[in-house]
Coordinates of C-alpha atoms (C1' of nucleotides) in Angstrom, one line a residue:
Chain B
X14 CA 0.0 0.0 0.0
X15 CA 2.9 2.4 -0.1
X16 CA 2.4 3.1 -3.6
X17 CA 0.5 6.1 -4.1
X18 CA -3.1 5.4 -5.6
X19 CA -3.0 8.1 -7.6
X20 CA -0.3 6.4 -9.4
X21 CA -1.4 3.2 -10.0
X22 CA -4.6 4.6 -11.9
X23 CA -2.2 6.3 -14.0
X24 CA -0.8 3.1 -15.1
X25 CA -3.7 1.1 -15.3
X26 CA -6.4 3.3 -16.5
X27 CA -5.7 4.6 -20.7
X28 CA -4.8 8.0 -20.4
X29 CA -6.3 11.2 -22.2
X30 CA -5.7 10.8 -25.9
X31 CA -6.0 6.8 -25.8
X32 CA -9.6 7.4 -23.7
X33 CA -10.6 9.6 -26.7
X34 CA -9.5 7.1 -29.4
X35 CA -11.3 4.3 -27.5
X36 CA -14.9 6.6 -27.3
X37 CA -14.3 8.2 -30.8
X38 CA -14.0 4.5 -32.7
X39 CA -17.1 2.7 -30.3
X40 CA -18.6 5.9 -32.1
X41 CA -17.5 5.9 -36.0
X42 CA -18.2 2.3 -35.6
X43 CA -22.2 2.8 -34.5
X44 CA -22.8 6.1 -36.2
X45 CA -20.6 6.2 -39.3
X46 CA -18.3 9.9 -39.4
X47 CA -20.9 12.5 -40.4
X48 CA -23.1 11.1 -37.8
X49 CA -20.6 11.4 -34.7
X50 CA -20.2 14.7 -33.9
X51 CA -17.3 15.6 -31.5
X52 CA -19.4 16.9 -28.7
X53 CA -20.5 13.1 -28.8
X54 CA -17.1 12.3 -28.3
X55 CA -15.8 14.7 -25.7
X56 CA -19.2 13.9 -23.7
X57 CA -18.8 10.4 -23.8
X58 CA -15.1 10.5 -22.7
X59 CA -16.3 13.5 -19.8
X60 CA -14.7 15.9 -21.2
X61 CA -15.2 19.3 -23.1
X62 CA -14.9 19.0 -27.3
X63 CA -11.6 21.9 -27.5
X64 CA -10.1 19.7 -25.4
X65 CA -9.9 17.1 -28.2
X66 CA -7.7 19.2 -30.0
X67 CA -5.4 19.2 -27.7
X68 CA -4.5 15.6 -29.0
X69 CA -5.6 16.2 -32.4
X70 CA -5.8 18.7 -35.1
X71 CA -9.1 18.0 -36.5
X72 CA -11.6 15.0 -36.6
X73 CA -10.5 13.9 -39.7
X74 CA -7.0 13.3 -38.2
X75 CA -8.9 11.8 -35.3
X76 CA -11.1 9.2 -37.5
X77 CA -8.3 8.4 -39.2
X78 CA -5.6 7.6 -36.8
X79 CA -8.2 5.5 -35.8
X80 CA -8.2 3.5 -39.0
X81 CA -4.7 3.6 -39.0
X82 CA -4.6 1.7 -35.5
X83 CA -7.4 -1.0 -36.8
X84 CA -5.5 -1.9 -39.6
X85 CA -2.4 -2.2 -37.6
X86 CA -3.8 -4.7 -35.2
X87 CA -4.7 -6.5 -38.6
X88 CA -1.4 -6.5 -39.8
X89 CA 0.5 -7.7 -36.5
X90 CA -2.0 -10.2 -36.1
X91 CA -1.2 -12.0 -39.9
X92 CA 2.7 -11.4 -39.0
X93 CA 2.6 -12.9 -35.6
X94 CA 0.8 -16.0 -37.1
X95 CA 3.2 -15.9 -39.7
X96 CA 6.1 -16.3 -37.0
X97 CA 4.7 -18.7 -35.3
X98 CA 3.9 -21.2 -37.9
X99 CA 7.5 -20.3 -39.3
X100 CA 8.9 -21.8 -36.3
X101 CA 6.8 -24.4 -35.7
X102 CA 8.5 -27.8 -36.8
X103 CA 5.9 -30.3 -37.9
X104 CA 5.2 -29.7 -41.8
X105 CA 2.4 -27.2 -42.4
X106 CA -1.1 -28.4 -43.9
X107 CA -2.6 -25.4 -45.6
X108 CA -5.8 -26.1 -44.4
X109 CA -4.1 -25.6 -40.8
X110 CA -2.4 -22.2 -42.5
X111 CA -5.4 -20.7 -43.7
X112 CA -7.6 -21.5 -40.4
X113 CA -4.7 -19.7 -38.3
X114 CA -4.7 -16.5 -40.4
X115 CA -8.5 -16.2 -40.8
X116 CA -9.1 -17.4 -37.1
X117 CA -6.7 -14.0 -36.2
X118 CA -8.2 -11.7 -38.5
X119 CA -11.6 -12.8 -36.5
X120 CA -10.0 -12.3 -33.3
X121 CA -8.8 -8.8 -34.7
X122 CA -12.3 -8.3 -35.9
X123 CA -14.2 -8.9 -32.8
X124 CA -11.7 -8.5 -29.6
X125 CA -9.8 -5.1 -30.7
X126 CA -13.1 -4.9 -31.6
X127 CA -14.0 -0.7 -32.7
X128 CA -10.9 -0.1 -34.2
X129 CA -10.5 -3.1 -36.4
X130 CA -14.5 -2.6 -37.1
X131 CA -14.2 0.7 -38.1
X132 CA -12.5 -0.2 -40.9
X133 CA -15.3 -2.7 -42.0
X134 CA -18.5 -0.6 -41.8
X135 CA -17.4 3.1 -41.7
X136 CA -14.5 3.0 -44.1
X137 CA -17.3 2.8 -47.4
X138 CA -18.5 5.7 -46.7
X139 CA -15.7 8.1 -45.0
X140 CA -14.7 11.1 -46.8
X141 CA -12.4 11.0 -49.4
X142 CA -9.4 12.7 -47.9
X143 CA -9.5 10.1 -45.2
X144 CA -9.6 7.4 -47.7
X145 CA -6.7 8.0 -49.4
X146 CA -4.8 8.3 -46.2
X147 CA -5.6 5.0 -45.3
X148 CA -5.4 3.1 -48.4
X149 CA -2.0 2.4 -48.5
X150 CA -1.8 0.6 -45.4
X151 CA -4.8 -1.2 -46.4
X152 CA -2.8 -2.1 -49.8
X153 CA 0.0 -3.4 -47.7
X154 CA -2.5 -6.0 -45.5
X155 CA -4.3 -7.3 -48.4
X156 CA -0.6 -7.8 -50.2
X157 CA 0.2 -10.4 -47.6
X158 CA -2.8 -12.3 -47.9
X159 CA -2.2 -12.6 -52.0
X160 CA 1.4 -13.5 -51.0
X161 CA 0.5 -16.3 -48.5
X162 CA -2.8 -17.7 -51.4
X163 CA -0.1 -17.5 -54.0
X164 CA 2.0 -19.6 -52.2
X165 CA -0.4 -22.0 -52.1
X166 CA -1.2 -21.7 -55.6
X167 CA 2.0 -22.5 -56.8
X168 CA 2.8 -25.5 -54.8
X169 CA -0.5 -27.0 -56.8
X170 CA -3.1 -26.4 -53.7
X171 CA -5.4 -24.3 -55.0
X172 CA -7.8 -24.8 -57.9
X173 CA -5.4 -24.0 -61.1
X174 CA -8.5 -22.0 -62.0
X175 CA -8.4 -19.9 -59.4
X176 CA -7.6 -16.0 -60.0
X177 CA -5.9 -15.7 -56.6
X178 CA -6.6 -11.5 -56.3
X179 CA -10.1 -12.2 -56.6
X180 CA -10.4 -15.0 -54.3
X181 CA -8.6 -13.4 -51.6
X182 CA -11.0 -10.1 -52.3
X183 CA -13.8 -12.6 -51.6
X184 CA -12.3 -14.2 -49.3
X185 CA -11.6 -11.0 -46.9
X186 CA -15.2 -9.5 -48.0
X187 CA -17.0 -13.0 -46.3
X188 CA -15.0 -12.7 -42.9
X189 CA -15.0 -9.0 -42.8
X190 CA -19.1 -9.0 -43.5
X191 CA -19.2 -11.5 -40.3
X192 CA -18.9 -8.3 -37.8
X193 CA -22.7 -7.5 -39.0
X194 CA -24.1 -10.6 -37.5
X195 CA -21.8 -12.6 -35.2
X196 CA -21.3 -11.9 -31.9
X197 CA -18.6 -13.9 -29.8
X198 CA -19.8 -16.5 -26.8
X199 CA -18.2 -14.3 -24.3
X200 CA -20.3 -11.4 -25.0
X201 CA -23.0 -12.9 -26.4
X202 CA -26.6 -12.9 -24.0
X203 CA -28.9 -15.9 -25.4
X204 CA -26.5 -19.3 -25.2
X205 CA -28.8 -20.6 -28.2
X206 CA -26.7 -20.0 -31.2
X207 CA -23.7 -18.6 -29.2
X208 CA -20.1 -19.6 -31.0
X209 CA -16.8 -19.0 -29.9
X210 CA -14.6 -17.0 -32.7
X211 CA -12.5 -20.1 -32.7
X212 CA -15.7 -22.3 -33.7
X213 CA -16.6 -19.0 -36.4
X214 CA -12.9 -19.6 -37.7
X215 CA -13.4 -23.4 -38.2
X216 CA -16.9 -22.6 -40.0
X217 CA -15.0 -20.1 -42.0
X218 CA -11.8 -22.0 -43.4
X219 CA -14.1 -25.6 -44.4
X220 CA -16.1 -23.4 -46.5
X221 CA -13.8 -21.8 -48.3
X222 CA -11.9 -25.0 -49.1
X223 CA -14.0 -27.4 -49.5
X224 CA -17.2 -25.4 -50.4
X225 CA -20.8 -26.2 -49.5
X226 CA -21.4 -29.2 -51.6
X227 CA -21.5 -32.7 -50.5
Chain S
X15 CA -44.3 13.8 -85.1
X16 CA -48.1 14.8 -83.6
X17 CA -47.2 13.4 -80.1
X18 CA -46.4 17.2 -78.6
X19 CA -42.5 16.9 -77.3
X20 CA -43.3 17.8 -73.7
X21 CA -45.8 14.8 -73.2
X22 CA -43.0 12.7 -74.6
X23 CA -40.6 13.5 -72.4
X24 CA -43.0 13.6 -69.4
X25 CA -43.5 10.2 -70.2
X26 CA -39.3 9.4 -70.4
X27 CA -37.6 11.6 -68.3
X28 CA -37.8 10.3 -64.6
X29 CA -40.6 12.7 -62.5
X30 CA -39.6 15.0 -59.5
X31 CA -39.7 12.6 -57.4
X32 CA -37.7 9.7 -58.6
X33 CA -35.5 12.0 -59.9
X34 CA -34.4 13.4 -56.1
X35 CA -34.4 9.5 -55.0
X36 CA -31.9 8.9 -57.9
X37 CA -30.1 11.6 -57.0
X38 CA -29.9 11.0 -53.4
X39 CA -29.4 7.3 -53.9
X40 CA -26.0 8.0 -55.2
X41 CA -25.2 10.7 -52.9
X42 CA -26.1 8.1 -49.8
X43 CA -24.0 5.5 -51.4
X44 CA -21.0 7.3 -51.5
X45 CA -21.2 9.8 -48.2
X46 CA -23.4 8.1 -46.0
X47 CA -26.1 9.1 -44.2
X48 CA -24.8 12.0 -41.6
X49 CA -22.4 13.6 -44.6
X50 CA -25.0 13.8 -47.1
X51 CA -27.5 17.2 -46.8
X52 CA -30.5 17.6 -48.2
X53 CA -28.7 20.7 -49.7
X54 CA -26.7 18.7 -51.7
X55 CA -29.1 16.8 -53.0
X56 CA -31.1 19.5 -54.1
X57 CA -28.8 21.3 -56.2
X58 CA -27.8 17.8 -57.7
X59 CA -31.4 17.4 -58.8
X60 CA -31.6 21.4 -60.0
X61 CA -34.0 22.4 -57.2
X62 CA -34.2 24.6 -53.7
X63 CA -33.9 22.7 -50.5
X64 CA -37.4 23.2 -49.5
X65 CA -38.7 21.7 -52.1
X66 CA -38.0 18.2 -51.2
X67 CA -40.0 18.5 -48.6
X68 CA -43.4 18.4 -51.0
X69 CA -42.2 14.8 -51.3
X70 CA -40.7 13.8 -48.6
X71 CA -41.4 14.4 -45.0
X72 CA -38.3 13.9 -43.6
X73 CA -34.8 13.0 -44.7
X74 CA -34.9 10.2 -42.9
X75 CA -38.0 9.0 -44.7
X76 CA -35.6 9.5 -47.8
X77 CA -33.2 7.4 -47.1
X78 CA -35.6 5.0 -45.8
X79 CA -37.4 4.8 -48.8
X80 CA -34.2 4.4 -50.6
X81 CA -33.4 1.6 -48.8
X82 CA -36.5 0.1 -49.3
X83 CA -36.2 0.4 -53.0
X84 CA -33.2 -1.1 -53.4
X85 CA -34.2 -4.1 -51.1
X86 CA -37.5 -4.5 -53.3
X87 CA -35.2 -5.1 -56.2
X88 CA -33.4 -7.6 -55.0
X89 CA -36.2 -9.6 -53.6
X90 CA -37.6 -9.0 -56.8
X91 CA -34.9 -10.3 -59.3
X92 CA -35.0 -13.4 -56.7
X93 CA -38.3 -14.0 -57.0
X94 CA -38.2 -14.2 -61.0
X95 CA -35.6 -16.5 -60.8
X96 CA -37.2 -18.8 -58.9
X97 CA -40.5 -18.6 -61.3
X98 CA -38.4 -19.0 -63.9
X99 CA -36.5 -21.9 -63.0
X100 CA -39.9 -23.4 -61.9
X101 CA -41.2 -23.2 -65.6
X102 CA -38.1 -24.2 -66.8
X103 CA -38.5 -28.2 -67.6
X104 CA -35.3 -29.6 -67.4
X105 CA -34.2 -31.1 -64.4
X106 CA -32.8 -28.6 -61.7
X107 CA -29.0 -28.3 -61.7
X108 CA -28.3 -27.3 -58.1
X109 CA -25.5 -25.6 -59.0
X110 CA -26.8 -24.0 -61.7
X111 CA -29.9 -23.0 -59.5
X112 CA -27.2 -21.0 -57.3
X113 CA -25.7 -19.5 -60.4
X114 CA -28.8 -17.9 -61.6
X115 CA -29.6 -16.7 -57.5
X116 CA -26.4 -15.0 -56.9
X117 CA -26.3 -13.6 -61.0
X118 CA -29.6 -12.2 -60.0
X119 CA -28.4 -10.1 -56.7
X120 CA -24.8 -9.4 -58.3
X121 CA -27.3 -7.9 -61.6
X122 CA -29.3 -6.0 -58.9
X123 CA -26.3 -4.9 -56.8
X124 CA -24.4 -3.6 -60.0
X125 CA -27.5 -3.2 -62.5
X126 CA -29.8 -1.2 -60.1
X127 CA -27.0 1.0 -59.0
X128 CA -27.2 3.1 -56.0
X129 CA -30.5 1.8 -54.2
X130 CA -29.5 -1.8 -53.8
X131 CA -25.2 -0.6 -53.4
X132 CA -26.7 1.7 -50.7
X133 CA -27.9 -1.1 -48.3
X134 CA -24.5 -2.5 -48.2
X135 CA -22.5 0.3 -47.4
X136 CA -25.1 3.0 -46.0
X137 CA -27.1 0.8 -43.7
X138 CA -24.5 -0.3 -41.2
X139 CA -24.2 3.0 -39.8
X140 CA -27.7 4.5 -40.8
X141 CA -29.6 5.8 -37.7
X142 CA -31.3 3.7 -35.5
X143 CA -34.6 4.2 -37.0
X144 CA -33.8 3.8 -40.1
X145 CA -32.2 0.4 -39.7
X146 CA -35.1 -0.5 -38.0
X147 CA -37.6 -0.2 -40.8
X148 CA -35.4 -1.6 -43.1
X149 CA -34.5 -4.6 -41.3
X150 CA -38.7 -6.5 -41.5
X151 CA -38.1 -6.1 -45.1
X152 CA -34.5 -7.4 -45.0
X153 CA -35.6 -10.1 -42.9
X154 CA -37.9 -10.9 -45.8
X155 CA -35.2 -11.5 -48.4
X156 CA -33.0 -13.4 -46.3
X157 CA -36.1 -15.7 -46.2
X158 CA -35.7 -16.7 -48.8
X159 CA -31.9 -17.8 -49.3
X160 CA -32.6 -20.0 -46.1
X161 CA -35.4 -21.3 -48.4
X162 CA -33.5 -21.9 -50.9
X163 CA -30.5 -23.6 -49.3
X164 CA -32.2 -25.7 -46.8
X165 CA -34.2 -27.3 -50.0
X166 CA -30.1 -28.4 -51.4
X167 CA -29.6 -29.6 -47.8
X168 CA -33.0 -31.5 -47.5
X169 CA -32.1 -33.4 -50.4
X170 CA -29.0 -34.2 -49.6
X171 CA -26.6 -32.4 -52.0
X172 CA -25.3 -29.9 -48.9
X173 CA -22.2 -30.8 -46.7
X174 CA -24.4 -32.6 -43.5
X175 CA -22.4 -30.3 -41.1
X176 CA -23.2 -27.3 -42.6
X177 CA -25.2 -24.5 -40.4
X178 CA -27.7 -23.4 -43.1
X179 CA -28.2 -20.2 -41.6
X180 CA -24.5 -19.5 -40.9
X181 CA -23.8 -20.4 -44.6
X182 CA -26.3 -17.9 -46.1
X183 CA -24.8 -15.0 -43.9
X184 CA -21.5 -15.8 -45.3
X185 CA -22.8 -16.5 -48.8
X186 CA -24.4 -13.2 -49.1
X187 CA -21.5 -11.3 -47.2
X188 CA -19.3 -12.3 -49.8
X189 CA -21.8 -11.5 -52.7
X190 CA -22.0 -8.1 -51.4
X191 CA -18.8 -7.4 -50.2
X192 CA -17.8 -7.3 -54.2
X193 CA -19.4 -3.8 -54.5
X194 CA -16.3 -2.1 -52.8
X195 CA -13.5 -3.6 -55.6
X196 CA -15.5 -5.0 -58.6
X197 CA -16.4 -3.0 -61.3
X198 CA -18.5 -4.7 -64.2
X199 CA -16.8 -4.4 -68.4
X200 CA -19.0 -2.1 -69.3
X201 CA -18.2 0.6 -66.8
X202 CA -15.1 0.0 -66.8
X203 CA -12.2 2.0 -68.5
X204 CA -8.8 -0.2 -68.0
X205 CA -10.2 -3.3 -70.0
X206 CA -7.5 -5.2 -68.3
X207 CA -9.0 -7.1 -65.7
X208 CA -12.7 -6.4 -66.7
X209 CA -15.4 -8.8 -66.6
X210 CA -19.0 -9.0 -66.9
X211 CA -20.9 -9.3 -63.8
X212 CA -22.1 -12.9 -65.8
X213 CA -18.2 -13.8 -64.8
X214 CA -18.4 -12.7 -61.7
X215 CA -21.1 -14.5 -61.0
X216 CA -19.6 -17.8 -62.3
X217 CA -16.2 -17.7 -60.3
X218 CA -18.1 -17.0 -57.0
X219 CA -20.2 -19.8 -57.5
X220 CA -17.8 -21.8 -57.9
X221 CA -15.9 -20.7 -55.2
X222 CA -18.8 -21.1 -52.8
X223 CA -19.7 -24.7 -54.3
X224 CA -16.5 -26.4 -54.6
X225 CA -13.9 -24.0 -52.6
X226 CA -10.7 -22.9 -53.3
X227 CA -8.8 -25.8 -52.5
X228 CA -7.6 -27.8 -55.7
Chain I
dG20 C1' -63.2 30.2 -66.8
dC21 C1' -62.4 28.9 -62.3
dG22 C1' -61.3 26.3 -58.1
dA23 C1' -58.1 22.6 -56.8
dC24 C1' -54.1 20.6 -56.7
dA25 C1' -49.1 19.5 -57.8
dC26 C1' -44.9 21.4 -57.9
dC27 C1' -41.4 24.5 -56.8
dC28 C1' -39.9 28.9 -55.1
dT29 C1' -37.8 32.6 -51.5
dA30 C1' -36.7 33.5 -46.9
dA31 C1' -35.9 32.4 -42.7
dC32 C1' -35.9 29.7 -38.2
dG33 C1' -33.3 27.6 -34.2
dA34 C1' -30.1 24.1 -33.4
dA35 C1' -25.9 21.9 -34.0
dC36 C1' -21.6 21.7 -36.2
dG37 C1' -16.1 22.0 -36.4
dT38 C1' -13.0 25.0 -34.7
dT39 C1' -10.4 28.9 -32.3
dC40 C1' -8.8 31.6 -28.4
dG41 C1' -7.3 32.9 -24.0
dG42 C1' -6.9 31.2 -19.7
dT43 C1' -5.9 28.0 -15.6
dA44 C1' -4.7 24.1 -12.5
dG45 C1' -1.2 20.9 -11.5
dC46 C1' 3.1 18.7 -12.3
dT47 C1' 8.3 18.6 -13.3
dC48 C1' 12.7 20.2 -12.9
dG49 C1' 16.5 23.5 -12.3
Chain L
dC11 C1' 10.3 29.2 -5.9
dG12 C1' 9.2 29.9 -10.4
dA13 C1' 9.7 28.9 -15.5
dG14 C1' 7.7 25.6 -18.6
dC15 C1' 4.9 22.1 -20.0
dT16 C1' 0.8 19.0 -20.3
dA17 C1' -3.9 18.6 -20.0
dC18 C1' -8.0 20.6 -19.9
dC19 C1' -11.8 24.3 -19.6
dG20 C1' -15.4 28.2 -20.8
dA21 C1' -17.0 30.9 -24.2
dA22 C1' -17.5 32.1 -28.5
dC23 C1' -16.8 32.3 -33.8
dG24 C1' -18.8 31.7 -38.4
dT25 C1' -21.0 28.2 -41.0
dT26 C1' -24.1 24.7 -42.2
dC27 C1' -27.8 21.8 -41.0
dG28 C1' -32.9 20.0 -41.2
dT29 C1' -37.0 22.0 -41.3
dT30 C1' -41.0 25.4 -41.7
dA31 C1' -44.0 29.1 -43.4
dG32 C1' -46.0 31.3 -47.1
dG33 C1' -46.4 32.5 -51.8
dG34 C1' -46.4 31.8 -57.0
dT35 C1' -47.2 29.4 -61.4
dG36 C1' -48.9 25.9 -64.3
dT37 C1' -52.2 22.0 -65.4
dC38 C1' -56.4 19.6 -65.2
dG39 C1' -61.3 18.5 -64.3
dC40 C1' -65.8 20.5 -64.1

DNA sequence: GCGACACCCTAACGAACGTTCGGTAGCTCG
DNA sequence: CGAGCTACCGAACGTTCGTTAGGGTGTCGC
């Protein structure tokens, strides 16, 4: 008990300009950017809106920093699996490869949950300048995925058929369109229908090999 | 050359009224709700603010309508397929009955432009009220698909361990996840990687039948 | 030829918006 | 102790928003 409480908050609790970032994407995520106003913001964080800028210079830079931070918990997600299966020893079904990448963009998706969400559902319809800031880092996400389907192609894994750009767009647009209507078992209410993102992942990965078909 | 030119194009051009929910349709789809004004959307059409409001009583019940529109399309494009293939003969291809489904909602989602486009990227962060009247009629669609592939599954021709509810969320995810990177030949400029929305249609059937793996 | 109605106008309302400015409390460090 | 910095506040700015009120003009049925 010697240390001083007032210290420990400070290290526990996110401070000012993460607190905004954390209120501001629960926000873009619900109400889209035209629709969140920063009074919304500053009220929901308990504080007043010029105080924002005091982190920021404008909401534009605020939306799209946090884009910027969704895709970034993307990337480090795909790299860390990436590592990991690098180091692992036992040969490496692709099966197994693909489940471990989509099952961590799903944890991306629904436990950094606003940030990463943002990027689904309020992306579309952001304003331009805030677009093109974020593209490129986009650009360098979806490269990795064409990289790892590619390697896959060219050992003879994938239908030869296959244009691999296009099936990684569809491939990203079916688990990104899952934050619309799955919610996790942790934080779901009614047990009924109630998955873990691990059982979503498994879901995910048979059907895009093998398809629906018998 | 007795028909008078006014009645002629009275009987062409689009009315007041559509003409403001075409206008707005494309304004929705690519600003979103909050960053689209009624402003805007007047002096796209070539009138004054106000008047809007002899056919609409609200902006919201704009959009809503819009929405609505767009929704009615697709359930209608579905609908003709299925009368069609009930007409039709020849025994029922399964495969080929998912073909003509998910040609019909790409047609709708590229073909009918801006309504149908809208409801992917404009509803997920539409105001509460909106998505609430939208959603009965949404409900209504989806219907349908569960219809549709719980009939494959009945008879057998379905992977047994398949969630048929879970598969139609992802089915149409993907579908409409296309609108944000493909853009059919006949828009487009750089003929390189053009297709028709027929190909499209084709490749993500196949894809979603027989999966990606070789 | 005249009321009724559809359609659009000008003008303005109050509210909400993003943003700016000057100031202040508290902490750090010489 | 006091200069300097971080974090925030209160008040206000000019602008834009959705919406309303009231008026004008053309067309159509009677």
């Amino acid at each position: 008990m010697s240390v001083s409480t007032s210290q420990v908050k400070l290290r526990v609790l996110p401070s000012g300009r993460t607190r905004i970032l954390d209120e501001a994407a629960k926000l873009f995520l619900s109400g889209g950017y035209g629709d969140t106003s920063l009074r919304d913001i500053a009220s929901a964080v308990g504080i007043q809106p010029a105080s924002i800028y005091h982190h920021f210079h404008s909401k534009e830079e605020l939306f799209t920093e946090i884009l910027r931070i969704g895709v970034e918990h993307t990337t480090r997600a795909f790299d860390e699996v990436t590592e990991t299966l690098a180091t692992t020893l036992r040969s490496l079904d692709p099966q197994e490869t693909l489940l471990a990448h989509i099952e961590a963009h799903l944890i991306a998706l629904f436990e950094h949950g606003p940030y990463t969400a943002a990027n689904i559902v309020a992306f579309p319809v952001a304003p331009e300048a805030v677009k093109s800031a974020v593209v490129p880092i986009r650009d360098q996400y979806e490269q990795r995925w064409d990289t790892l389907l590619q390697s896959l192609a060219t050992s003879g894994l994938l239908d030869p058929n296959l244009d691999v750009r296009m099936a990684r767009r569809i491939l990203l647009g079916s688990i990104n369109s899952t934050i619309e209507w799955f919610t996790p078992k942790q934080y779901s209410r009614k047990k009924k229908d109630a998955q873990s993102v691990n059982d979503l992942a498994n879901v995910m990965t048979t059907l895009v090999w093998k398809g629906i078909a018998r």
